[in-house]
Each structure stands twice: as structure tokens, then as C-alpha cells.
Short mmCIF file of C-alpha atoms in Angstrom, two decimals:
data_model
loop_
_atom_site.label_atom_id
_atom_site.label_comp_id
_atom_site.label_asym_id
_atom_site.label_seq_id
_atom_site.Cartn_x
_atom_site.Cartn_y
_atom_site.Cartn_z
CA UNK A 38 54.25 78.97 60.14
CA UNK A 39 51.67 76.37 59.68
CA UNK A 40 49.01 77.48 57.51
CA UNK A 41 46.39 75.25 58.33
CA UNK A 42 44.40 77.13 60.30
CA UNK A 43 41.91 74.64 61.97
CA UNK A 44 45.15 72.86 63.66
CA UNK A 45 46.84 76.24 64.28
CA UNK A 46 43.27 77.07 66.36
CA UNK A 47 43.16 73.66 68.38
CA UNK A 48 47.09 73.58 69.13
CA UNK A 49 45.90 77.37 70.62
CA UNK A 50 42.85 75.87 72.43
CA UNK A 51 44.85 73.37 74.06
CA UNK A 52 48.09 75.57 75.48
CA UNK A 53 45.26 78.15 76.51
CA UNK A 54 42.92 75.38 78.25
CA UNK A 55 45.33 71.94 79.19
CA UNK A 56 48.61 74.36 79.58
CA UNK A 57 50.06 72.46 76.29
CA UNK A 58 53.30 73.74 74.46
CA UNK A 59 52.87 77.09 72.40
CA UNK A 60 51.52 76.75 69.11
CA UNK A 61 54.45 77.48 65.94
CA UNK A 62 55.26 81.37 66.01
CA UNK A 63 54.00 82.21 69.88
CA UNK A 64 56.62 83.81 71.93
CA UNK A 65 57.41 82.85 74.82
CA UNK A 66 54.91 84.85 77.36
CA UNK A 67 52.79 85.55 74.85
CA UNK A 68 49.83 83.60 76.02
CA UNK A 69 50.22 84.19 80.05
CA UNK A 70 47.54 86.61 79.94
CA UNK A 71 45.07 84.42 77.94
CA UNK A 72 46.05 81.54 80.06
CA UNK A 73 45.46 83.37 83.20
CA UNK A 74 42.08 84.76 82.12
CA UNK A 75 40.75 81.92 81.20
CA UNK A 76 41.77 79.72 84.25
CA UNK A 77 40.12 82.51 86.38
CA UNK A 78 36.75 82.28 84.55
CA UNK A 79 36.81 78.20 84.52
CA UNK A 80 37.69 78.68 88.66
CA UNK A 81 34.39 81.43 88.59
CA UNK A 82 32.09 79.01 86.68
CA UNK A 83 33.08 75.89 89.33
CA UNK A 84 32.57 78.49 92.30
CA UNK A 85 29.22 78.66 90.80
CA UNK A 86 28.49 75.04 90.28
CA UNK A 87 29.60 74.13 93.48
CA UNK A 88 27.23 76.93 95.34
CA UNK A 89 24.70 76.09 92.93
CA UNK A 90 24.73 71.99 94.17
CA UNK A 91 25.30 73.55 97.69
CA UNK A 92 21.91 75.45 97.61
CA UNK A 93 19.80 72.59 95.87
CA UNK A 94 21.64 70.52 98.79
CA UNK A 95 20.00 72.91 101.76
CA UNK A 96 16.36 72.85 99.57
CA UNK A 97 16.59 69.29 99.98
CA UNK A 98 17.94 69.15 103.64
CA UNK A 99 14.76 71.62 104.62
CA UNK A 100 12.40 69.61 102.96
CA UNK A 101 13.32 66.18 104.71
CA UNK A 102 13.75 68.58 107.99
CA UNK A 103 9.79 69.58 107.18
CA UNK A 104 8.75 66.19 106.77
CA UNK A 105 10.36 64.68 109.94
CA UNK B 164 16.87 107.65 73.87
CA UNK B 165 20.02 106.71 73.14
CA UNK B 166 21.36 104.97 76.06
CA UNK B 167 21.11 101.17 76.68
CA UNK B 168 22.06 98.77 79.47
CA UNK B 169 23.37 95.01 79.25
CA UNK B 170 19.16 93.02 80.59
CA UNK B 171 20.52 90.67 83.75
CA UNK B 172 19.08 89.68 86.82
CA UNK B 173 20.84 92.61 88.49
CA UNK B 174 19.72 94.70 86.29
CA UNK B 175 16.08 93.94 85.64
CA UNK B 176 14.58 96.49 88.04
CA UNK B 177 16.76 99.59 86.76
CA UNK B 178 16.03 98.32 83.16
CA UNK B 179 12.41 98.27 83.93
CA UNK B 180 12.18 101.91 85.62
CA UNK B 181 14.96 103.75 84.59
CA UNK B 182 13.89 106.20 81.98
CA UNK B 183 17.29 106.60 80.88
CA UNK B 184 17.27 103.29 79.15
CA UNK B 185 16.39 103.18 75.74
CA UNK B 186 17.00 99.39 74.85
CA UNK B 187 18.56 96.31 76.72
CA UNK B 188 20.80 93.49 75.16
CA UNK B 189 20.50 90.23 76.75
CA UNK B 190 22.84 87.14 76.19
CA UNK B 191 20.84 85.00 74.38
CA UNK B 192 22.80 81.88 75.69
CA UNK B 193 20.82 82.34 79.45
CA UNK B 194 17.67 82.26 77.90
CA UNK B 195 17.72 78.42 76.99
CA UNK B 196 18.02 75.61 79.61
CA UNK B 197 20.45 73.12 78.71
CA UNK B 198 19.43 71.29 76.00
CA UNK B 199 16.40 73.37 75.10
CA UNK B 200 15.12 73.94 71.63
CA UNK B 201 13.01 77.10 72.85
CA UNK B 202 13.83 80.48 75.29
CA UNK B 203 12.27 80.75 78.63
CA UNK B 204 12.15 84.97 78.33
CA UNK B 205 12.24 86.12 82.05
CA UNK B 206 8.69 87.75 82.74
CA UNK B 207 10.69 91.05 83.53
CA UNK B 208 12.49 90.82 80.56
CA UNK B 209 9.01 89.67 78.21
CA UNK B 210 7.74 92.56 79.72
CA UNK B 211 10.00 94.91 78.74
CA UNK B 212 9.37 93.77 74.86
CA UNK B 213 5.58 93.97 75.04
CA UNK B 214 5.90 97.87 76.22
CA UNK B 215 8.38 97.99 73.07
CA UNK B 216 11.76 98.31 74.43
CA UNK B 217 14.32 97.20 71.83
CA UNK B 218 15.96 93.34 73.48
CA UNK B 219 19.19 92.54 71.73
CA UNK B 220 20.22 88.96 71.73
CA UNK B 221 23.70 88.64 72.09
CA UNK B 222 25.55 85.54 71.19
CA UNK B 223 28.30 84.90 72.45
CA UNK B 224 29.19 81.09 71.46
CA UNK B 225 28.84 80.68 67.99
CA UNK B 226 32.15 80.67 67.21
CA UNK B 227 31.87 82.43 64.07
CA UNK B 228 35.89 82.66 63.23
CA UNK B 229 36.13 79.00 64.39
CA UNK B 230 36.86 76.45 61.38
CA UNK B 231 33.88 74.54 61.91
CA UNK B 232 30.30 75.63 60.38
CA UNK B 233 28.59 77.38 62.83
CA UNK B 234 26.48 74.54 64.77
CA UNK B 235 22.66 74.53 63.78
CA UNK B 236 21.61 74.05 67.01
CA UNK B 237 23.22 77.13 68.18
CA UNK B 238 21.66 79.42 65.33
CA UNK B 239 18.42 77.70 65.61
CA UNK B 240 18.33 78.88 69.32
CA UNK B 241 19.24 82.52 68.48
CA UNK B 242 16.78 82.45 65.91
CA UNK B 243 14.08 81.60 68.54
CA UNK B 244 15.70 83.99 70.83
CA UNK B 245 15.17 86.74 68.07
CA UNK B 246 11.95 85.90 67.36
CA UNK B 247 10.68 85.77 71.28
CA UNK B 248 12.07 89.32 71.83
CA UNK B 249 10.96 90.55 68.57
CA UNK B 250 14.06 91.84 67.95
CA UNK B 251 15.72 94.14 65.14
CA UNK B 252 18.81 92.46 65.21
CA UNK B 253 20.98 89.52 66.63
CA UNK B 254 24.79 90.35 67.50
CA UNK B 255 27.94 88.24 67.97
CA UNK B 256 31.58 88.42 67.98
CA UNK B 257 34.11 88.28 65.39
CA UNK B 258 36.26 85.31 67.01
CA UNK B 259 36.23 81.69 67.76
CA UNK B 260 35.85 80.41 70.62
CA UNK B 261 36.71 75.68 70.43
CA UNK B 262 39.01 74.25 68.46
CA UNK B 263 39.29 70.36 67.92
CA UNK B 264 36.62 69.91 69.96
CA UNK B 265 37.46 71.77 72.97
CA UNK B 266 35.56 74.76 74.55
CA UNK B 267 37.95 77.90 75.16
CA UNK B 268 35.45 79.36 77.60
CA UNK B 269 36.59 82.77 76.37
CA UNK B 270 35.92 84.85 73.08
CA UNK B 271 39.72 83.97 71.25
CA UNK B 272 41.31 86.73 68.48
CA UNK B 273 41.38 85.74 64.66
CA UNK B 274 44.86 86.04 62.91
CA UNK B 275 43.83 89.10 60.47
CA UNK B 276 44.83 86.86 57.57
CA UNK B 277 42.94 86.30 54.10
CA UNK B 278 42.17 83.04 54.98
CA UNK B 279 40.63 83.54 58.29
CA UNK B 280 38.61 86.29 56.39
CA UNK B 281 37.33 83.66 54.34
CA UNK B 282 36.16 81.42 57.38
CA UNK B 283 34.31 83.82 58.18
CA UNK B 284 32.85 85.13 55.53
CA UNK B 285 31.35 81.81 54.94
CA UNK B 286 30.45 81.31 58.57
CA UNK B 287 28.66 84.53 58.17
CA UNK B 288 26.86 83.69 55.20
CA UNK B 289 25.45 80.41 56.70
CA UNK B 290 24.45 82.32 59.85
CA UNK B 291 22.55 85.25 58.02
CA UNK B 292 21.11 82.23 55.88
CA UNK B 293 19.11 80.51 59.48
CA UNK B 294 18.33 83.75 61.00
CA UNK B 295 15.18 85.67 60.70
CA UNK B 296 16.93 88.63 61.29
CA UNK B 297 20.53 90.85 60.59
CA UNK B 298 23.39 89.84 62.27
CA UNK B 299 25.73 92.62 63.67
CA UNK B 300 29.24 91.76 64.43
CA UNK B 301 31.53 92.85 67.65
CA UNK B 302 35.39 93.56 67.53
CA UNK B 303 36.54 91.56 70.73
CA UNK B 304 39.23 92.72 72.96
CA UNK B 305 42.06 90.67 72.17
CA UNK B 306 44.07 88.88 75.18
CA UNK B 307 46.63 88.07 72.59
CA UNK B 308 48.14 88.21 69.08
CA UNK B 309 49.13 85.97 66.45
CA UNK B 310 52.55 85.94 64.93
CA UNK B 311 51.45 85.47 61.37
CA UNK B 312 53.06 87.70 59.07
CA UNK B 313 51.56 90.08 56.75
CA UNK B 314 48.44 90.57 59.05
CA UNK B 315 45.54 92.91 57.90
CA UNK B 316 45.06 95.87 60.49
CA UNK B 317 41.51 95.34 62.75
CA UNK B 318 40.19 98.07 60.81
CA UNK B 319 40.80 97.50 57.36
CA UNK B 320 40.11 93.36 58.19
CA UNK B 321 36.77 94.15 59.69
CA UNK B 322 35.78 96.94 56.99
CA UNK B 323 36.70 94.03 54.24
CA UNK B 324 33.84 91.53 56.18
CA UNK B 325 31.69 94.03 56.86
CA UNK B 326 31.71 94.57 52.87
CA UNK B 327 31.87 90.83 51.62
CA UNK B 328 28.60 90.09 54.23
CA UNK B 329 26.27 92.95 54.24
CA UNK B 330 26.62 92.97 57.99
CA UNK B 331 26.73 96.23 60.29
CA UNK B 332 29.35 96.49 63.44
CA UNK B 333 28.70 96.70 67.19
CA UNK B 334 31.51 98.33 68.03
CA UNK B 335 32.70 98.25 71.54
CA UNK B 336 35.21 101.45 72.35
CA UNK B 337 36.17 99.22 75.57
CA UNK B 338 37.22 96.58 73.90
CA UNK B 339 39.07 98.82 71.35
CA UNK B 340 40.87 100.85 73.87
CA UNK B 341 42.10 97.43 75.56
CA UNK B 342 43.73 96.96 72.21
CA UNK B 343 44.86 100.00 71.75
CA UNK B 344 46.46 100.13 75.57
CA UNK B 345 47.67 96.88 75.29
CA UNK B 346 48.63 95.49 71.41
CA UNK B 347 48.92 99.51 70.28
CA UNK B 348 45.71 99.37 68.10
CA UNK B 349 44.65 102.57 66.00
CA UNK B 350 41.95 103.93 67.64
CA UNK B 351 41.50 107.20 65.92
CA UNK B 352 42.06 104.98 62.63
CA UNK B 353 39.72 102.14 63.57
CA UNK B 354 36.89 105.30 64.64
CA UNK B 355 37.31 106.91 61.21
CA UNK B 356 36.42 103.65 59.41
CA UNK B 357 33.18 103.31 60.69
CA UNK B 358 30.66 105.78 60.37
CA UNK B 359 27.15 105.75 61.86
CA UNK B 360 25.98 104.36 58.92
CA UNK B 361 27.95 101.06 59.13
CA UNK B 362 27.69 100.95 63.10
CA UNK B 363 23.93 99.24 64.67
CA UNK B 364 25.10 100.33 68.03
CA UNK B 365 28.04 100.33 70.35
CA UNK B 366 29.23 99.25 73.48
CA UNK B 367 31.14 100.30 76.75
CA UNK B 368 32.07 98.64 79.64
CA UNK B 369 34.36 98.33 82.85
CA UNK B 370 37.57 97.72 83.69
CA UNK B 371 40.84 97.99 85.64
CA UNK B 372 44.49 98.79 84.37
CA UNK B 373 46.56 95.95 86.51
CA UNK B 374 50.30 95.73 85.72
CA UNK B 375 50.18 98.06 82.99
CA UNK B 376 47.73 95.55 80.91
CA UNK B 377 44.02 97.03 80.85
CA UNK B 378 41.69 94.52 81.44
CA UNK B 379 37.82 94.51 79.94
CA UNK B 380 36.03 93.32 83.42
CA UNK B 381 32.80 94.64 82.82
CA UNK B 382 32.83 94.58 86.72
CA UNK B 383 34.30 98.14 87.47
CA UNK B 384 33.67 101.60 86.78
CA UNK B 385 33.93 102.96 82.70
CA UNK B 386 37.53 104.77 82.84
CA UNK B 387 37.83 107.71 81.16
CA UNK B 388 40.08 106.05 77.85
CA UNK B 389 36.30 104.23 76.30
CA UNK B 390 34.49 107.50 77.21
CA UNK B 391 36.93 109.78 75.29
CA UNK B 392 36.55 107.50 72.37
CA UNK B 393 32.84 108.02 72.60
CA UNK B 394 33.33 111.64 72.45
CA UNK B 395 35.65 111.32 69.94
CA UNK B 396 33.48 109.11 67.59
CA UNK B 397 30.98 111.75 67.79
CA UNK B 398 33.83 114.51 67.16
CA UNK B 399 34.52 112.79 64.10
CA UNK B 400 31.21 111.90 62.74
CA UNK B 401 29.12 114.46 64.03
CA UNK B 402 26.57 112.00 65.77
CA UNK B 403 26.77 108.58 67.88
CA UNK B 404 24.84 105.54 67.05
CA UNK B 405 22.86 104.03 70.22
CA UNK B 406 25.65 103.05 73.13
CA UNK B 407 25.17 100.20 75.57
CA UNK B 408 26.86 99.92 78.95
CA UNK B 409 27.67 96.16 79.72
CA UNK B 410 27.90 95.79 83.22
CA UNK B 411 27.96 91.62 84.29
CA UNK B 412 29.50 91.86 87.94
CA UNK B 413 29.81 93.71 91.36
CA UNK B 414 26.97 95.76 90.39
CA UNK B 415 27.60 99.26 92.36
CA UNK B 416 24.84 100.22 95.09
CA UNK B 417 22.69 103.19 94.73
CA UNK B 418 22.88 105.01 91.55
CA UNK B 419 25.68 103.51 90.55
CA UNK B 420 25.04 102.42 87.22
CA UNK B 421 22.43 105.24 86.84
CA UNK B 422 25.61 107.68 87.12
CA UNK B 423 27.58 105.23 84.76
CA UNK B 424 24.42 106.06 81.77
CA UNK B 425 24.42 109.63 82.50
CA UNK B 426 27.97 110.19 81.96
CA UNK B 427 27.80 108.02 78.58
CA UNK B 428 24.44 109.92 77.86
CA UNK B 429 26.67 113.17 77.85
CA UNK B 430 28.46 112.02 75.60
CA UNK B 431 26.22 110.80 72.76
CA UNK B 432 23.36 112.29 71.59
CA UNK B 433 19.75 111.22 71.10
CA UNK B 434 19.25 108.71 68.12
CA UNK B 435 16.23 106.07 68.12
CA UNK B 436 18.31 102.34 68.27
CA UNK B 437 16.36 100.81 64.73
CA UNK B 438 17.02 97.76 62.27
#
């Protein structure tokens, strides 16, 4: 195995995050569970964005409403 | 009192009335605006501090495994953190969480080799060197393993750091029995190696067995596996350090959580949380 362990750690970031090939070593499978957790918590955090930008949206749709 | 609670906006009313609680943690993260240089403390949570509740910031993106330094900005936010809460004690996580410049968005596992010891080791020593306080250090649950040979066991890795930095553990019996249900971590073995002494505080949490894999959700009930090793950390050492429930989603109605503290409160016993 590799042992240089900043590129062993990026090679890992990127199958985890961009679905790139496993890093040297990694079994096959061996990274579903990471990969699935972490996709889940990205799809959380844009449920939040987008409901966040929904709600400033509405502020700004009363606000005209009130000054019409 | 010996029983603590994880400071969010769900949480701020029970954390300010509940008698039960004896300290909050708070991620110090949420307590900056993007880009900001200083916290903006939540009046419920400032007020908590000025009546002299113990606030814990706890970090949970410096990376401190990662093969970078740890980024000044970063530290130089907890440090204001600490300072704003007054508190005894900062605490992050033994992992890293970017590589080559891209954001995980989850606490990653460490290969339990010599050389990631030394990362951190010298992460740690730069970190203790901008803070204006002790750092404590949390064994993550680990959604994987590495294949390196000749691996260190969690225990022995994490008693090695905690002796080349001076730093006490946070030790989190949730995240340890997700290791032990799903990578067949030592738990009796990892309890042993830490006595009060060595341990600041600890933490439970949450979570849900789902195709034989436990997962750490911090959004369910505390099963009875994280309880039983509280009780069995006290078995062994006679005495548990302060415990803090971490609770960060479909908070329960009623006296949910309240129910959640008592049954940890059973099984712990009264110890003042201190620096």
C-alpha cells in the first residue's frame, strides 16, 4: 500500500464525496456505508439551503405585499 | 451534577430549566457567521455561562488527523469561542475530515498507523499552542476501516496520543459501541484503558441498528448497548466522569429527553464536570 498518507486521504475524500475508484487496499463494499452517509447528510444540508432561500423568499414576498 | 446535554436551539429551554443539567456542550462551529472572526453567543446560551453553567465548545472541523496544519482561522475561532463561554476546556475529534482540498462533510477514521500518530501529534501540539485553554480529544465512530497492515488497536493508539500530548479523552460509549457492533472493537479493553483520571467527560447518544450495522444518529432513543457501557465504566472504575447526552434531531415531545438524562443519571454518579 501507498504510504503517503496525504494522497492515501484525498484518493479517500474523493471515492467518499465524487464516487471515484477505491483508494489501494479498500475492498470492494468497503466504503458503501461511508458513501451512503455522507450523500444523505450533503442531501440534509441542501434540504436546508433550499428552505432556508425559500423562507428569506416569503420575507421578501410579504414585505413588497405590505408596501403595495 | 453530573449529567449534561448537547446546548441547541431545541434544547435551549430544557437546558435553561432543567435541574438535571449540570453543563451543556455547544458546537462551536454555529456560533460564528460565515466568515466571522468573533462568536455571536445566543442570549440563552450567554445566559447560561453568566449563572455558571459549564459551555463546552465542540469542534468539529478542525481536521486534526488531516495532513494539513490545522487552519489558523479555525483555532483562532475556537479560541474566541472558549474565551466567550469561559470555558474549562475545548473538545474535538480524533479524525480528519478534507483531503486535497475537498470537504468530507463527515468526521473520517485515521489508519491506527505510526505515522498517522505522528500527524497528529503535531497537529495537536500546534492546536494546544493557539488555544487559551486544554484540548480534549473524542474517539469517532468509524463508518469504515483501513486496510493497512500492522494497525495499532483504538485503545492502545489513543492511550499513545493521549501520552505524547498531555491531552485528556471525551470518550463517547456510543460511538464505541458502533465500533464494537460493527468493526468488533474491544469495548471492555478500550473501558479499562481509560480511567477517570485520563477521561474530561463522556458522551452518549442515539441511534438505530438498520441491516445489522448500528448507526450513531443522535436522532433516536439511547439503546441499551452505550448505557451498559456506562454502567460498566463505572463497574470497572468505581466512579464516572461527567456524561453528556448529544441529541441533534427529532427531538422527542414531552419529557422525552428529560427521561433520556434520568436513565443516564442512574447510571453515573455525582461528580462536579472541572478543568
Amino acid at each position: 500500500l501507498p504510504h503517503d498518507l496525504s494522497a492515501r486521504q484525498a484518493a479517500l475524500v474523493v471515492a467518499l464525496v465524487d464516487g471515484g475508484p477505491l483508494p489501494a487496499g479498500f475492498a470492494a463494499g468497503s466504503l458503501d456505508l461511508a458513501r451512503r452517509v455522507i450523500a444523505h447528510k450533503r442531501g440534509v444540508a441542501f434540504r436546508n439551503t433550499r428552505r432556508r432561500r425559500a423562507w428569506i423568499l416569503f420575507r421578501i414576498l410579504g414585505w413588497l405585499v405590505r408596501r403595495l | 451534577m453530573t449529567v449534561g446535554l448537547g446546548w441547541r436551539d431545541a434544547t435551549a429551554q430544557l437546558c435553561a430549566s432543567a435541574p438535571h443539567i449540570g453543563f451543556v456542550e455547544v458546537i462551536a462551529e454555529r456560533l460564528f457567521r460565515r466568515g466571522a472572526a468573533t462568536p455571536r453567543v445566543p442570549e440563552a446560551l450567554a445566559a447560561l455561562a453568566a449563572r455558571g453553567t459549564t459551555v463546552i465548545p465542540h469542534g468539529v472541523s478542525l481536521g486534526l488527523g488531516g495532513t494539513e496544519p490545522p487552519d489558523r482561522a479555525r483555532l483562532a475561532r475556537l479560541a474566541a469561542a472558549a474565551r466567550a463561554l469561559r470555558a474549562p476546556f475545548i473538545s474535538e475529534h480524533v479524525a480528519f475530515v478534507r483531503g486535497g482540498g475537498r470537504e468530507a462533510g463527515h468526521l473520517l477514521p485515521l489508519p491506527r498507523t505510526s505515522t498517522a500518530l505522528d500527524v497528529l501529534v503535531d497537529n495537536i501540539g500546534r492546536a494546544q499552542d493557539a488555544l487559551p485553554v486544554p484540548l480534549v480529544l473524542e474517539n469517532i465512530a468509524a463508518l469504515f476501516t483501513w486496510p493497512e497492515p500492522g494497525q495499532l488497536p483504538e485503545d492502545v493508539f489513543l492511550r499513545a496520543l493521549l501520552d505524547r500530548t498531555g491531552c485528556r479523552l471525551l470518550l463517547d460509549v456510543s460511538n464505541l459501541h458502533a465500533d464494537a457492533h460493527n468493526h468488533g472493537a474491544d469495548a471492555e479493553g478500550f473501558l479499562c484503558a481509560f480511567p477517570p483520571a485520563d477521561v474530561a467527560y463522556l458522551h452518549i447518544a442515539g441511534g438505530i441498528t438498520r441491516a445489522g450495522v448500528y448507526h450513531d444518529t443522535h436522532a433516536h432513543p439511547v439503546p441499551p448497548g452505550p448505557r451498559a457501557l456506562l454502567a460498566r465504566y463505572r463497574a470497572l472504575h468505581g466512579t464516572v466522569p461527567p456524561v453528556l447526552l448529544e441529541h441533534d434531531a427529532h427531538f422527542p415531545h414531552g419529557d422525552g429527553l428529560l427521561a433520556e438524562l434520568d436513565a443516564i443519571a442512574a447510571a453515573t454518579r455525582e461528580v462536579p464536570i472541572a478543568a
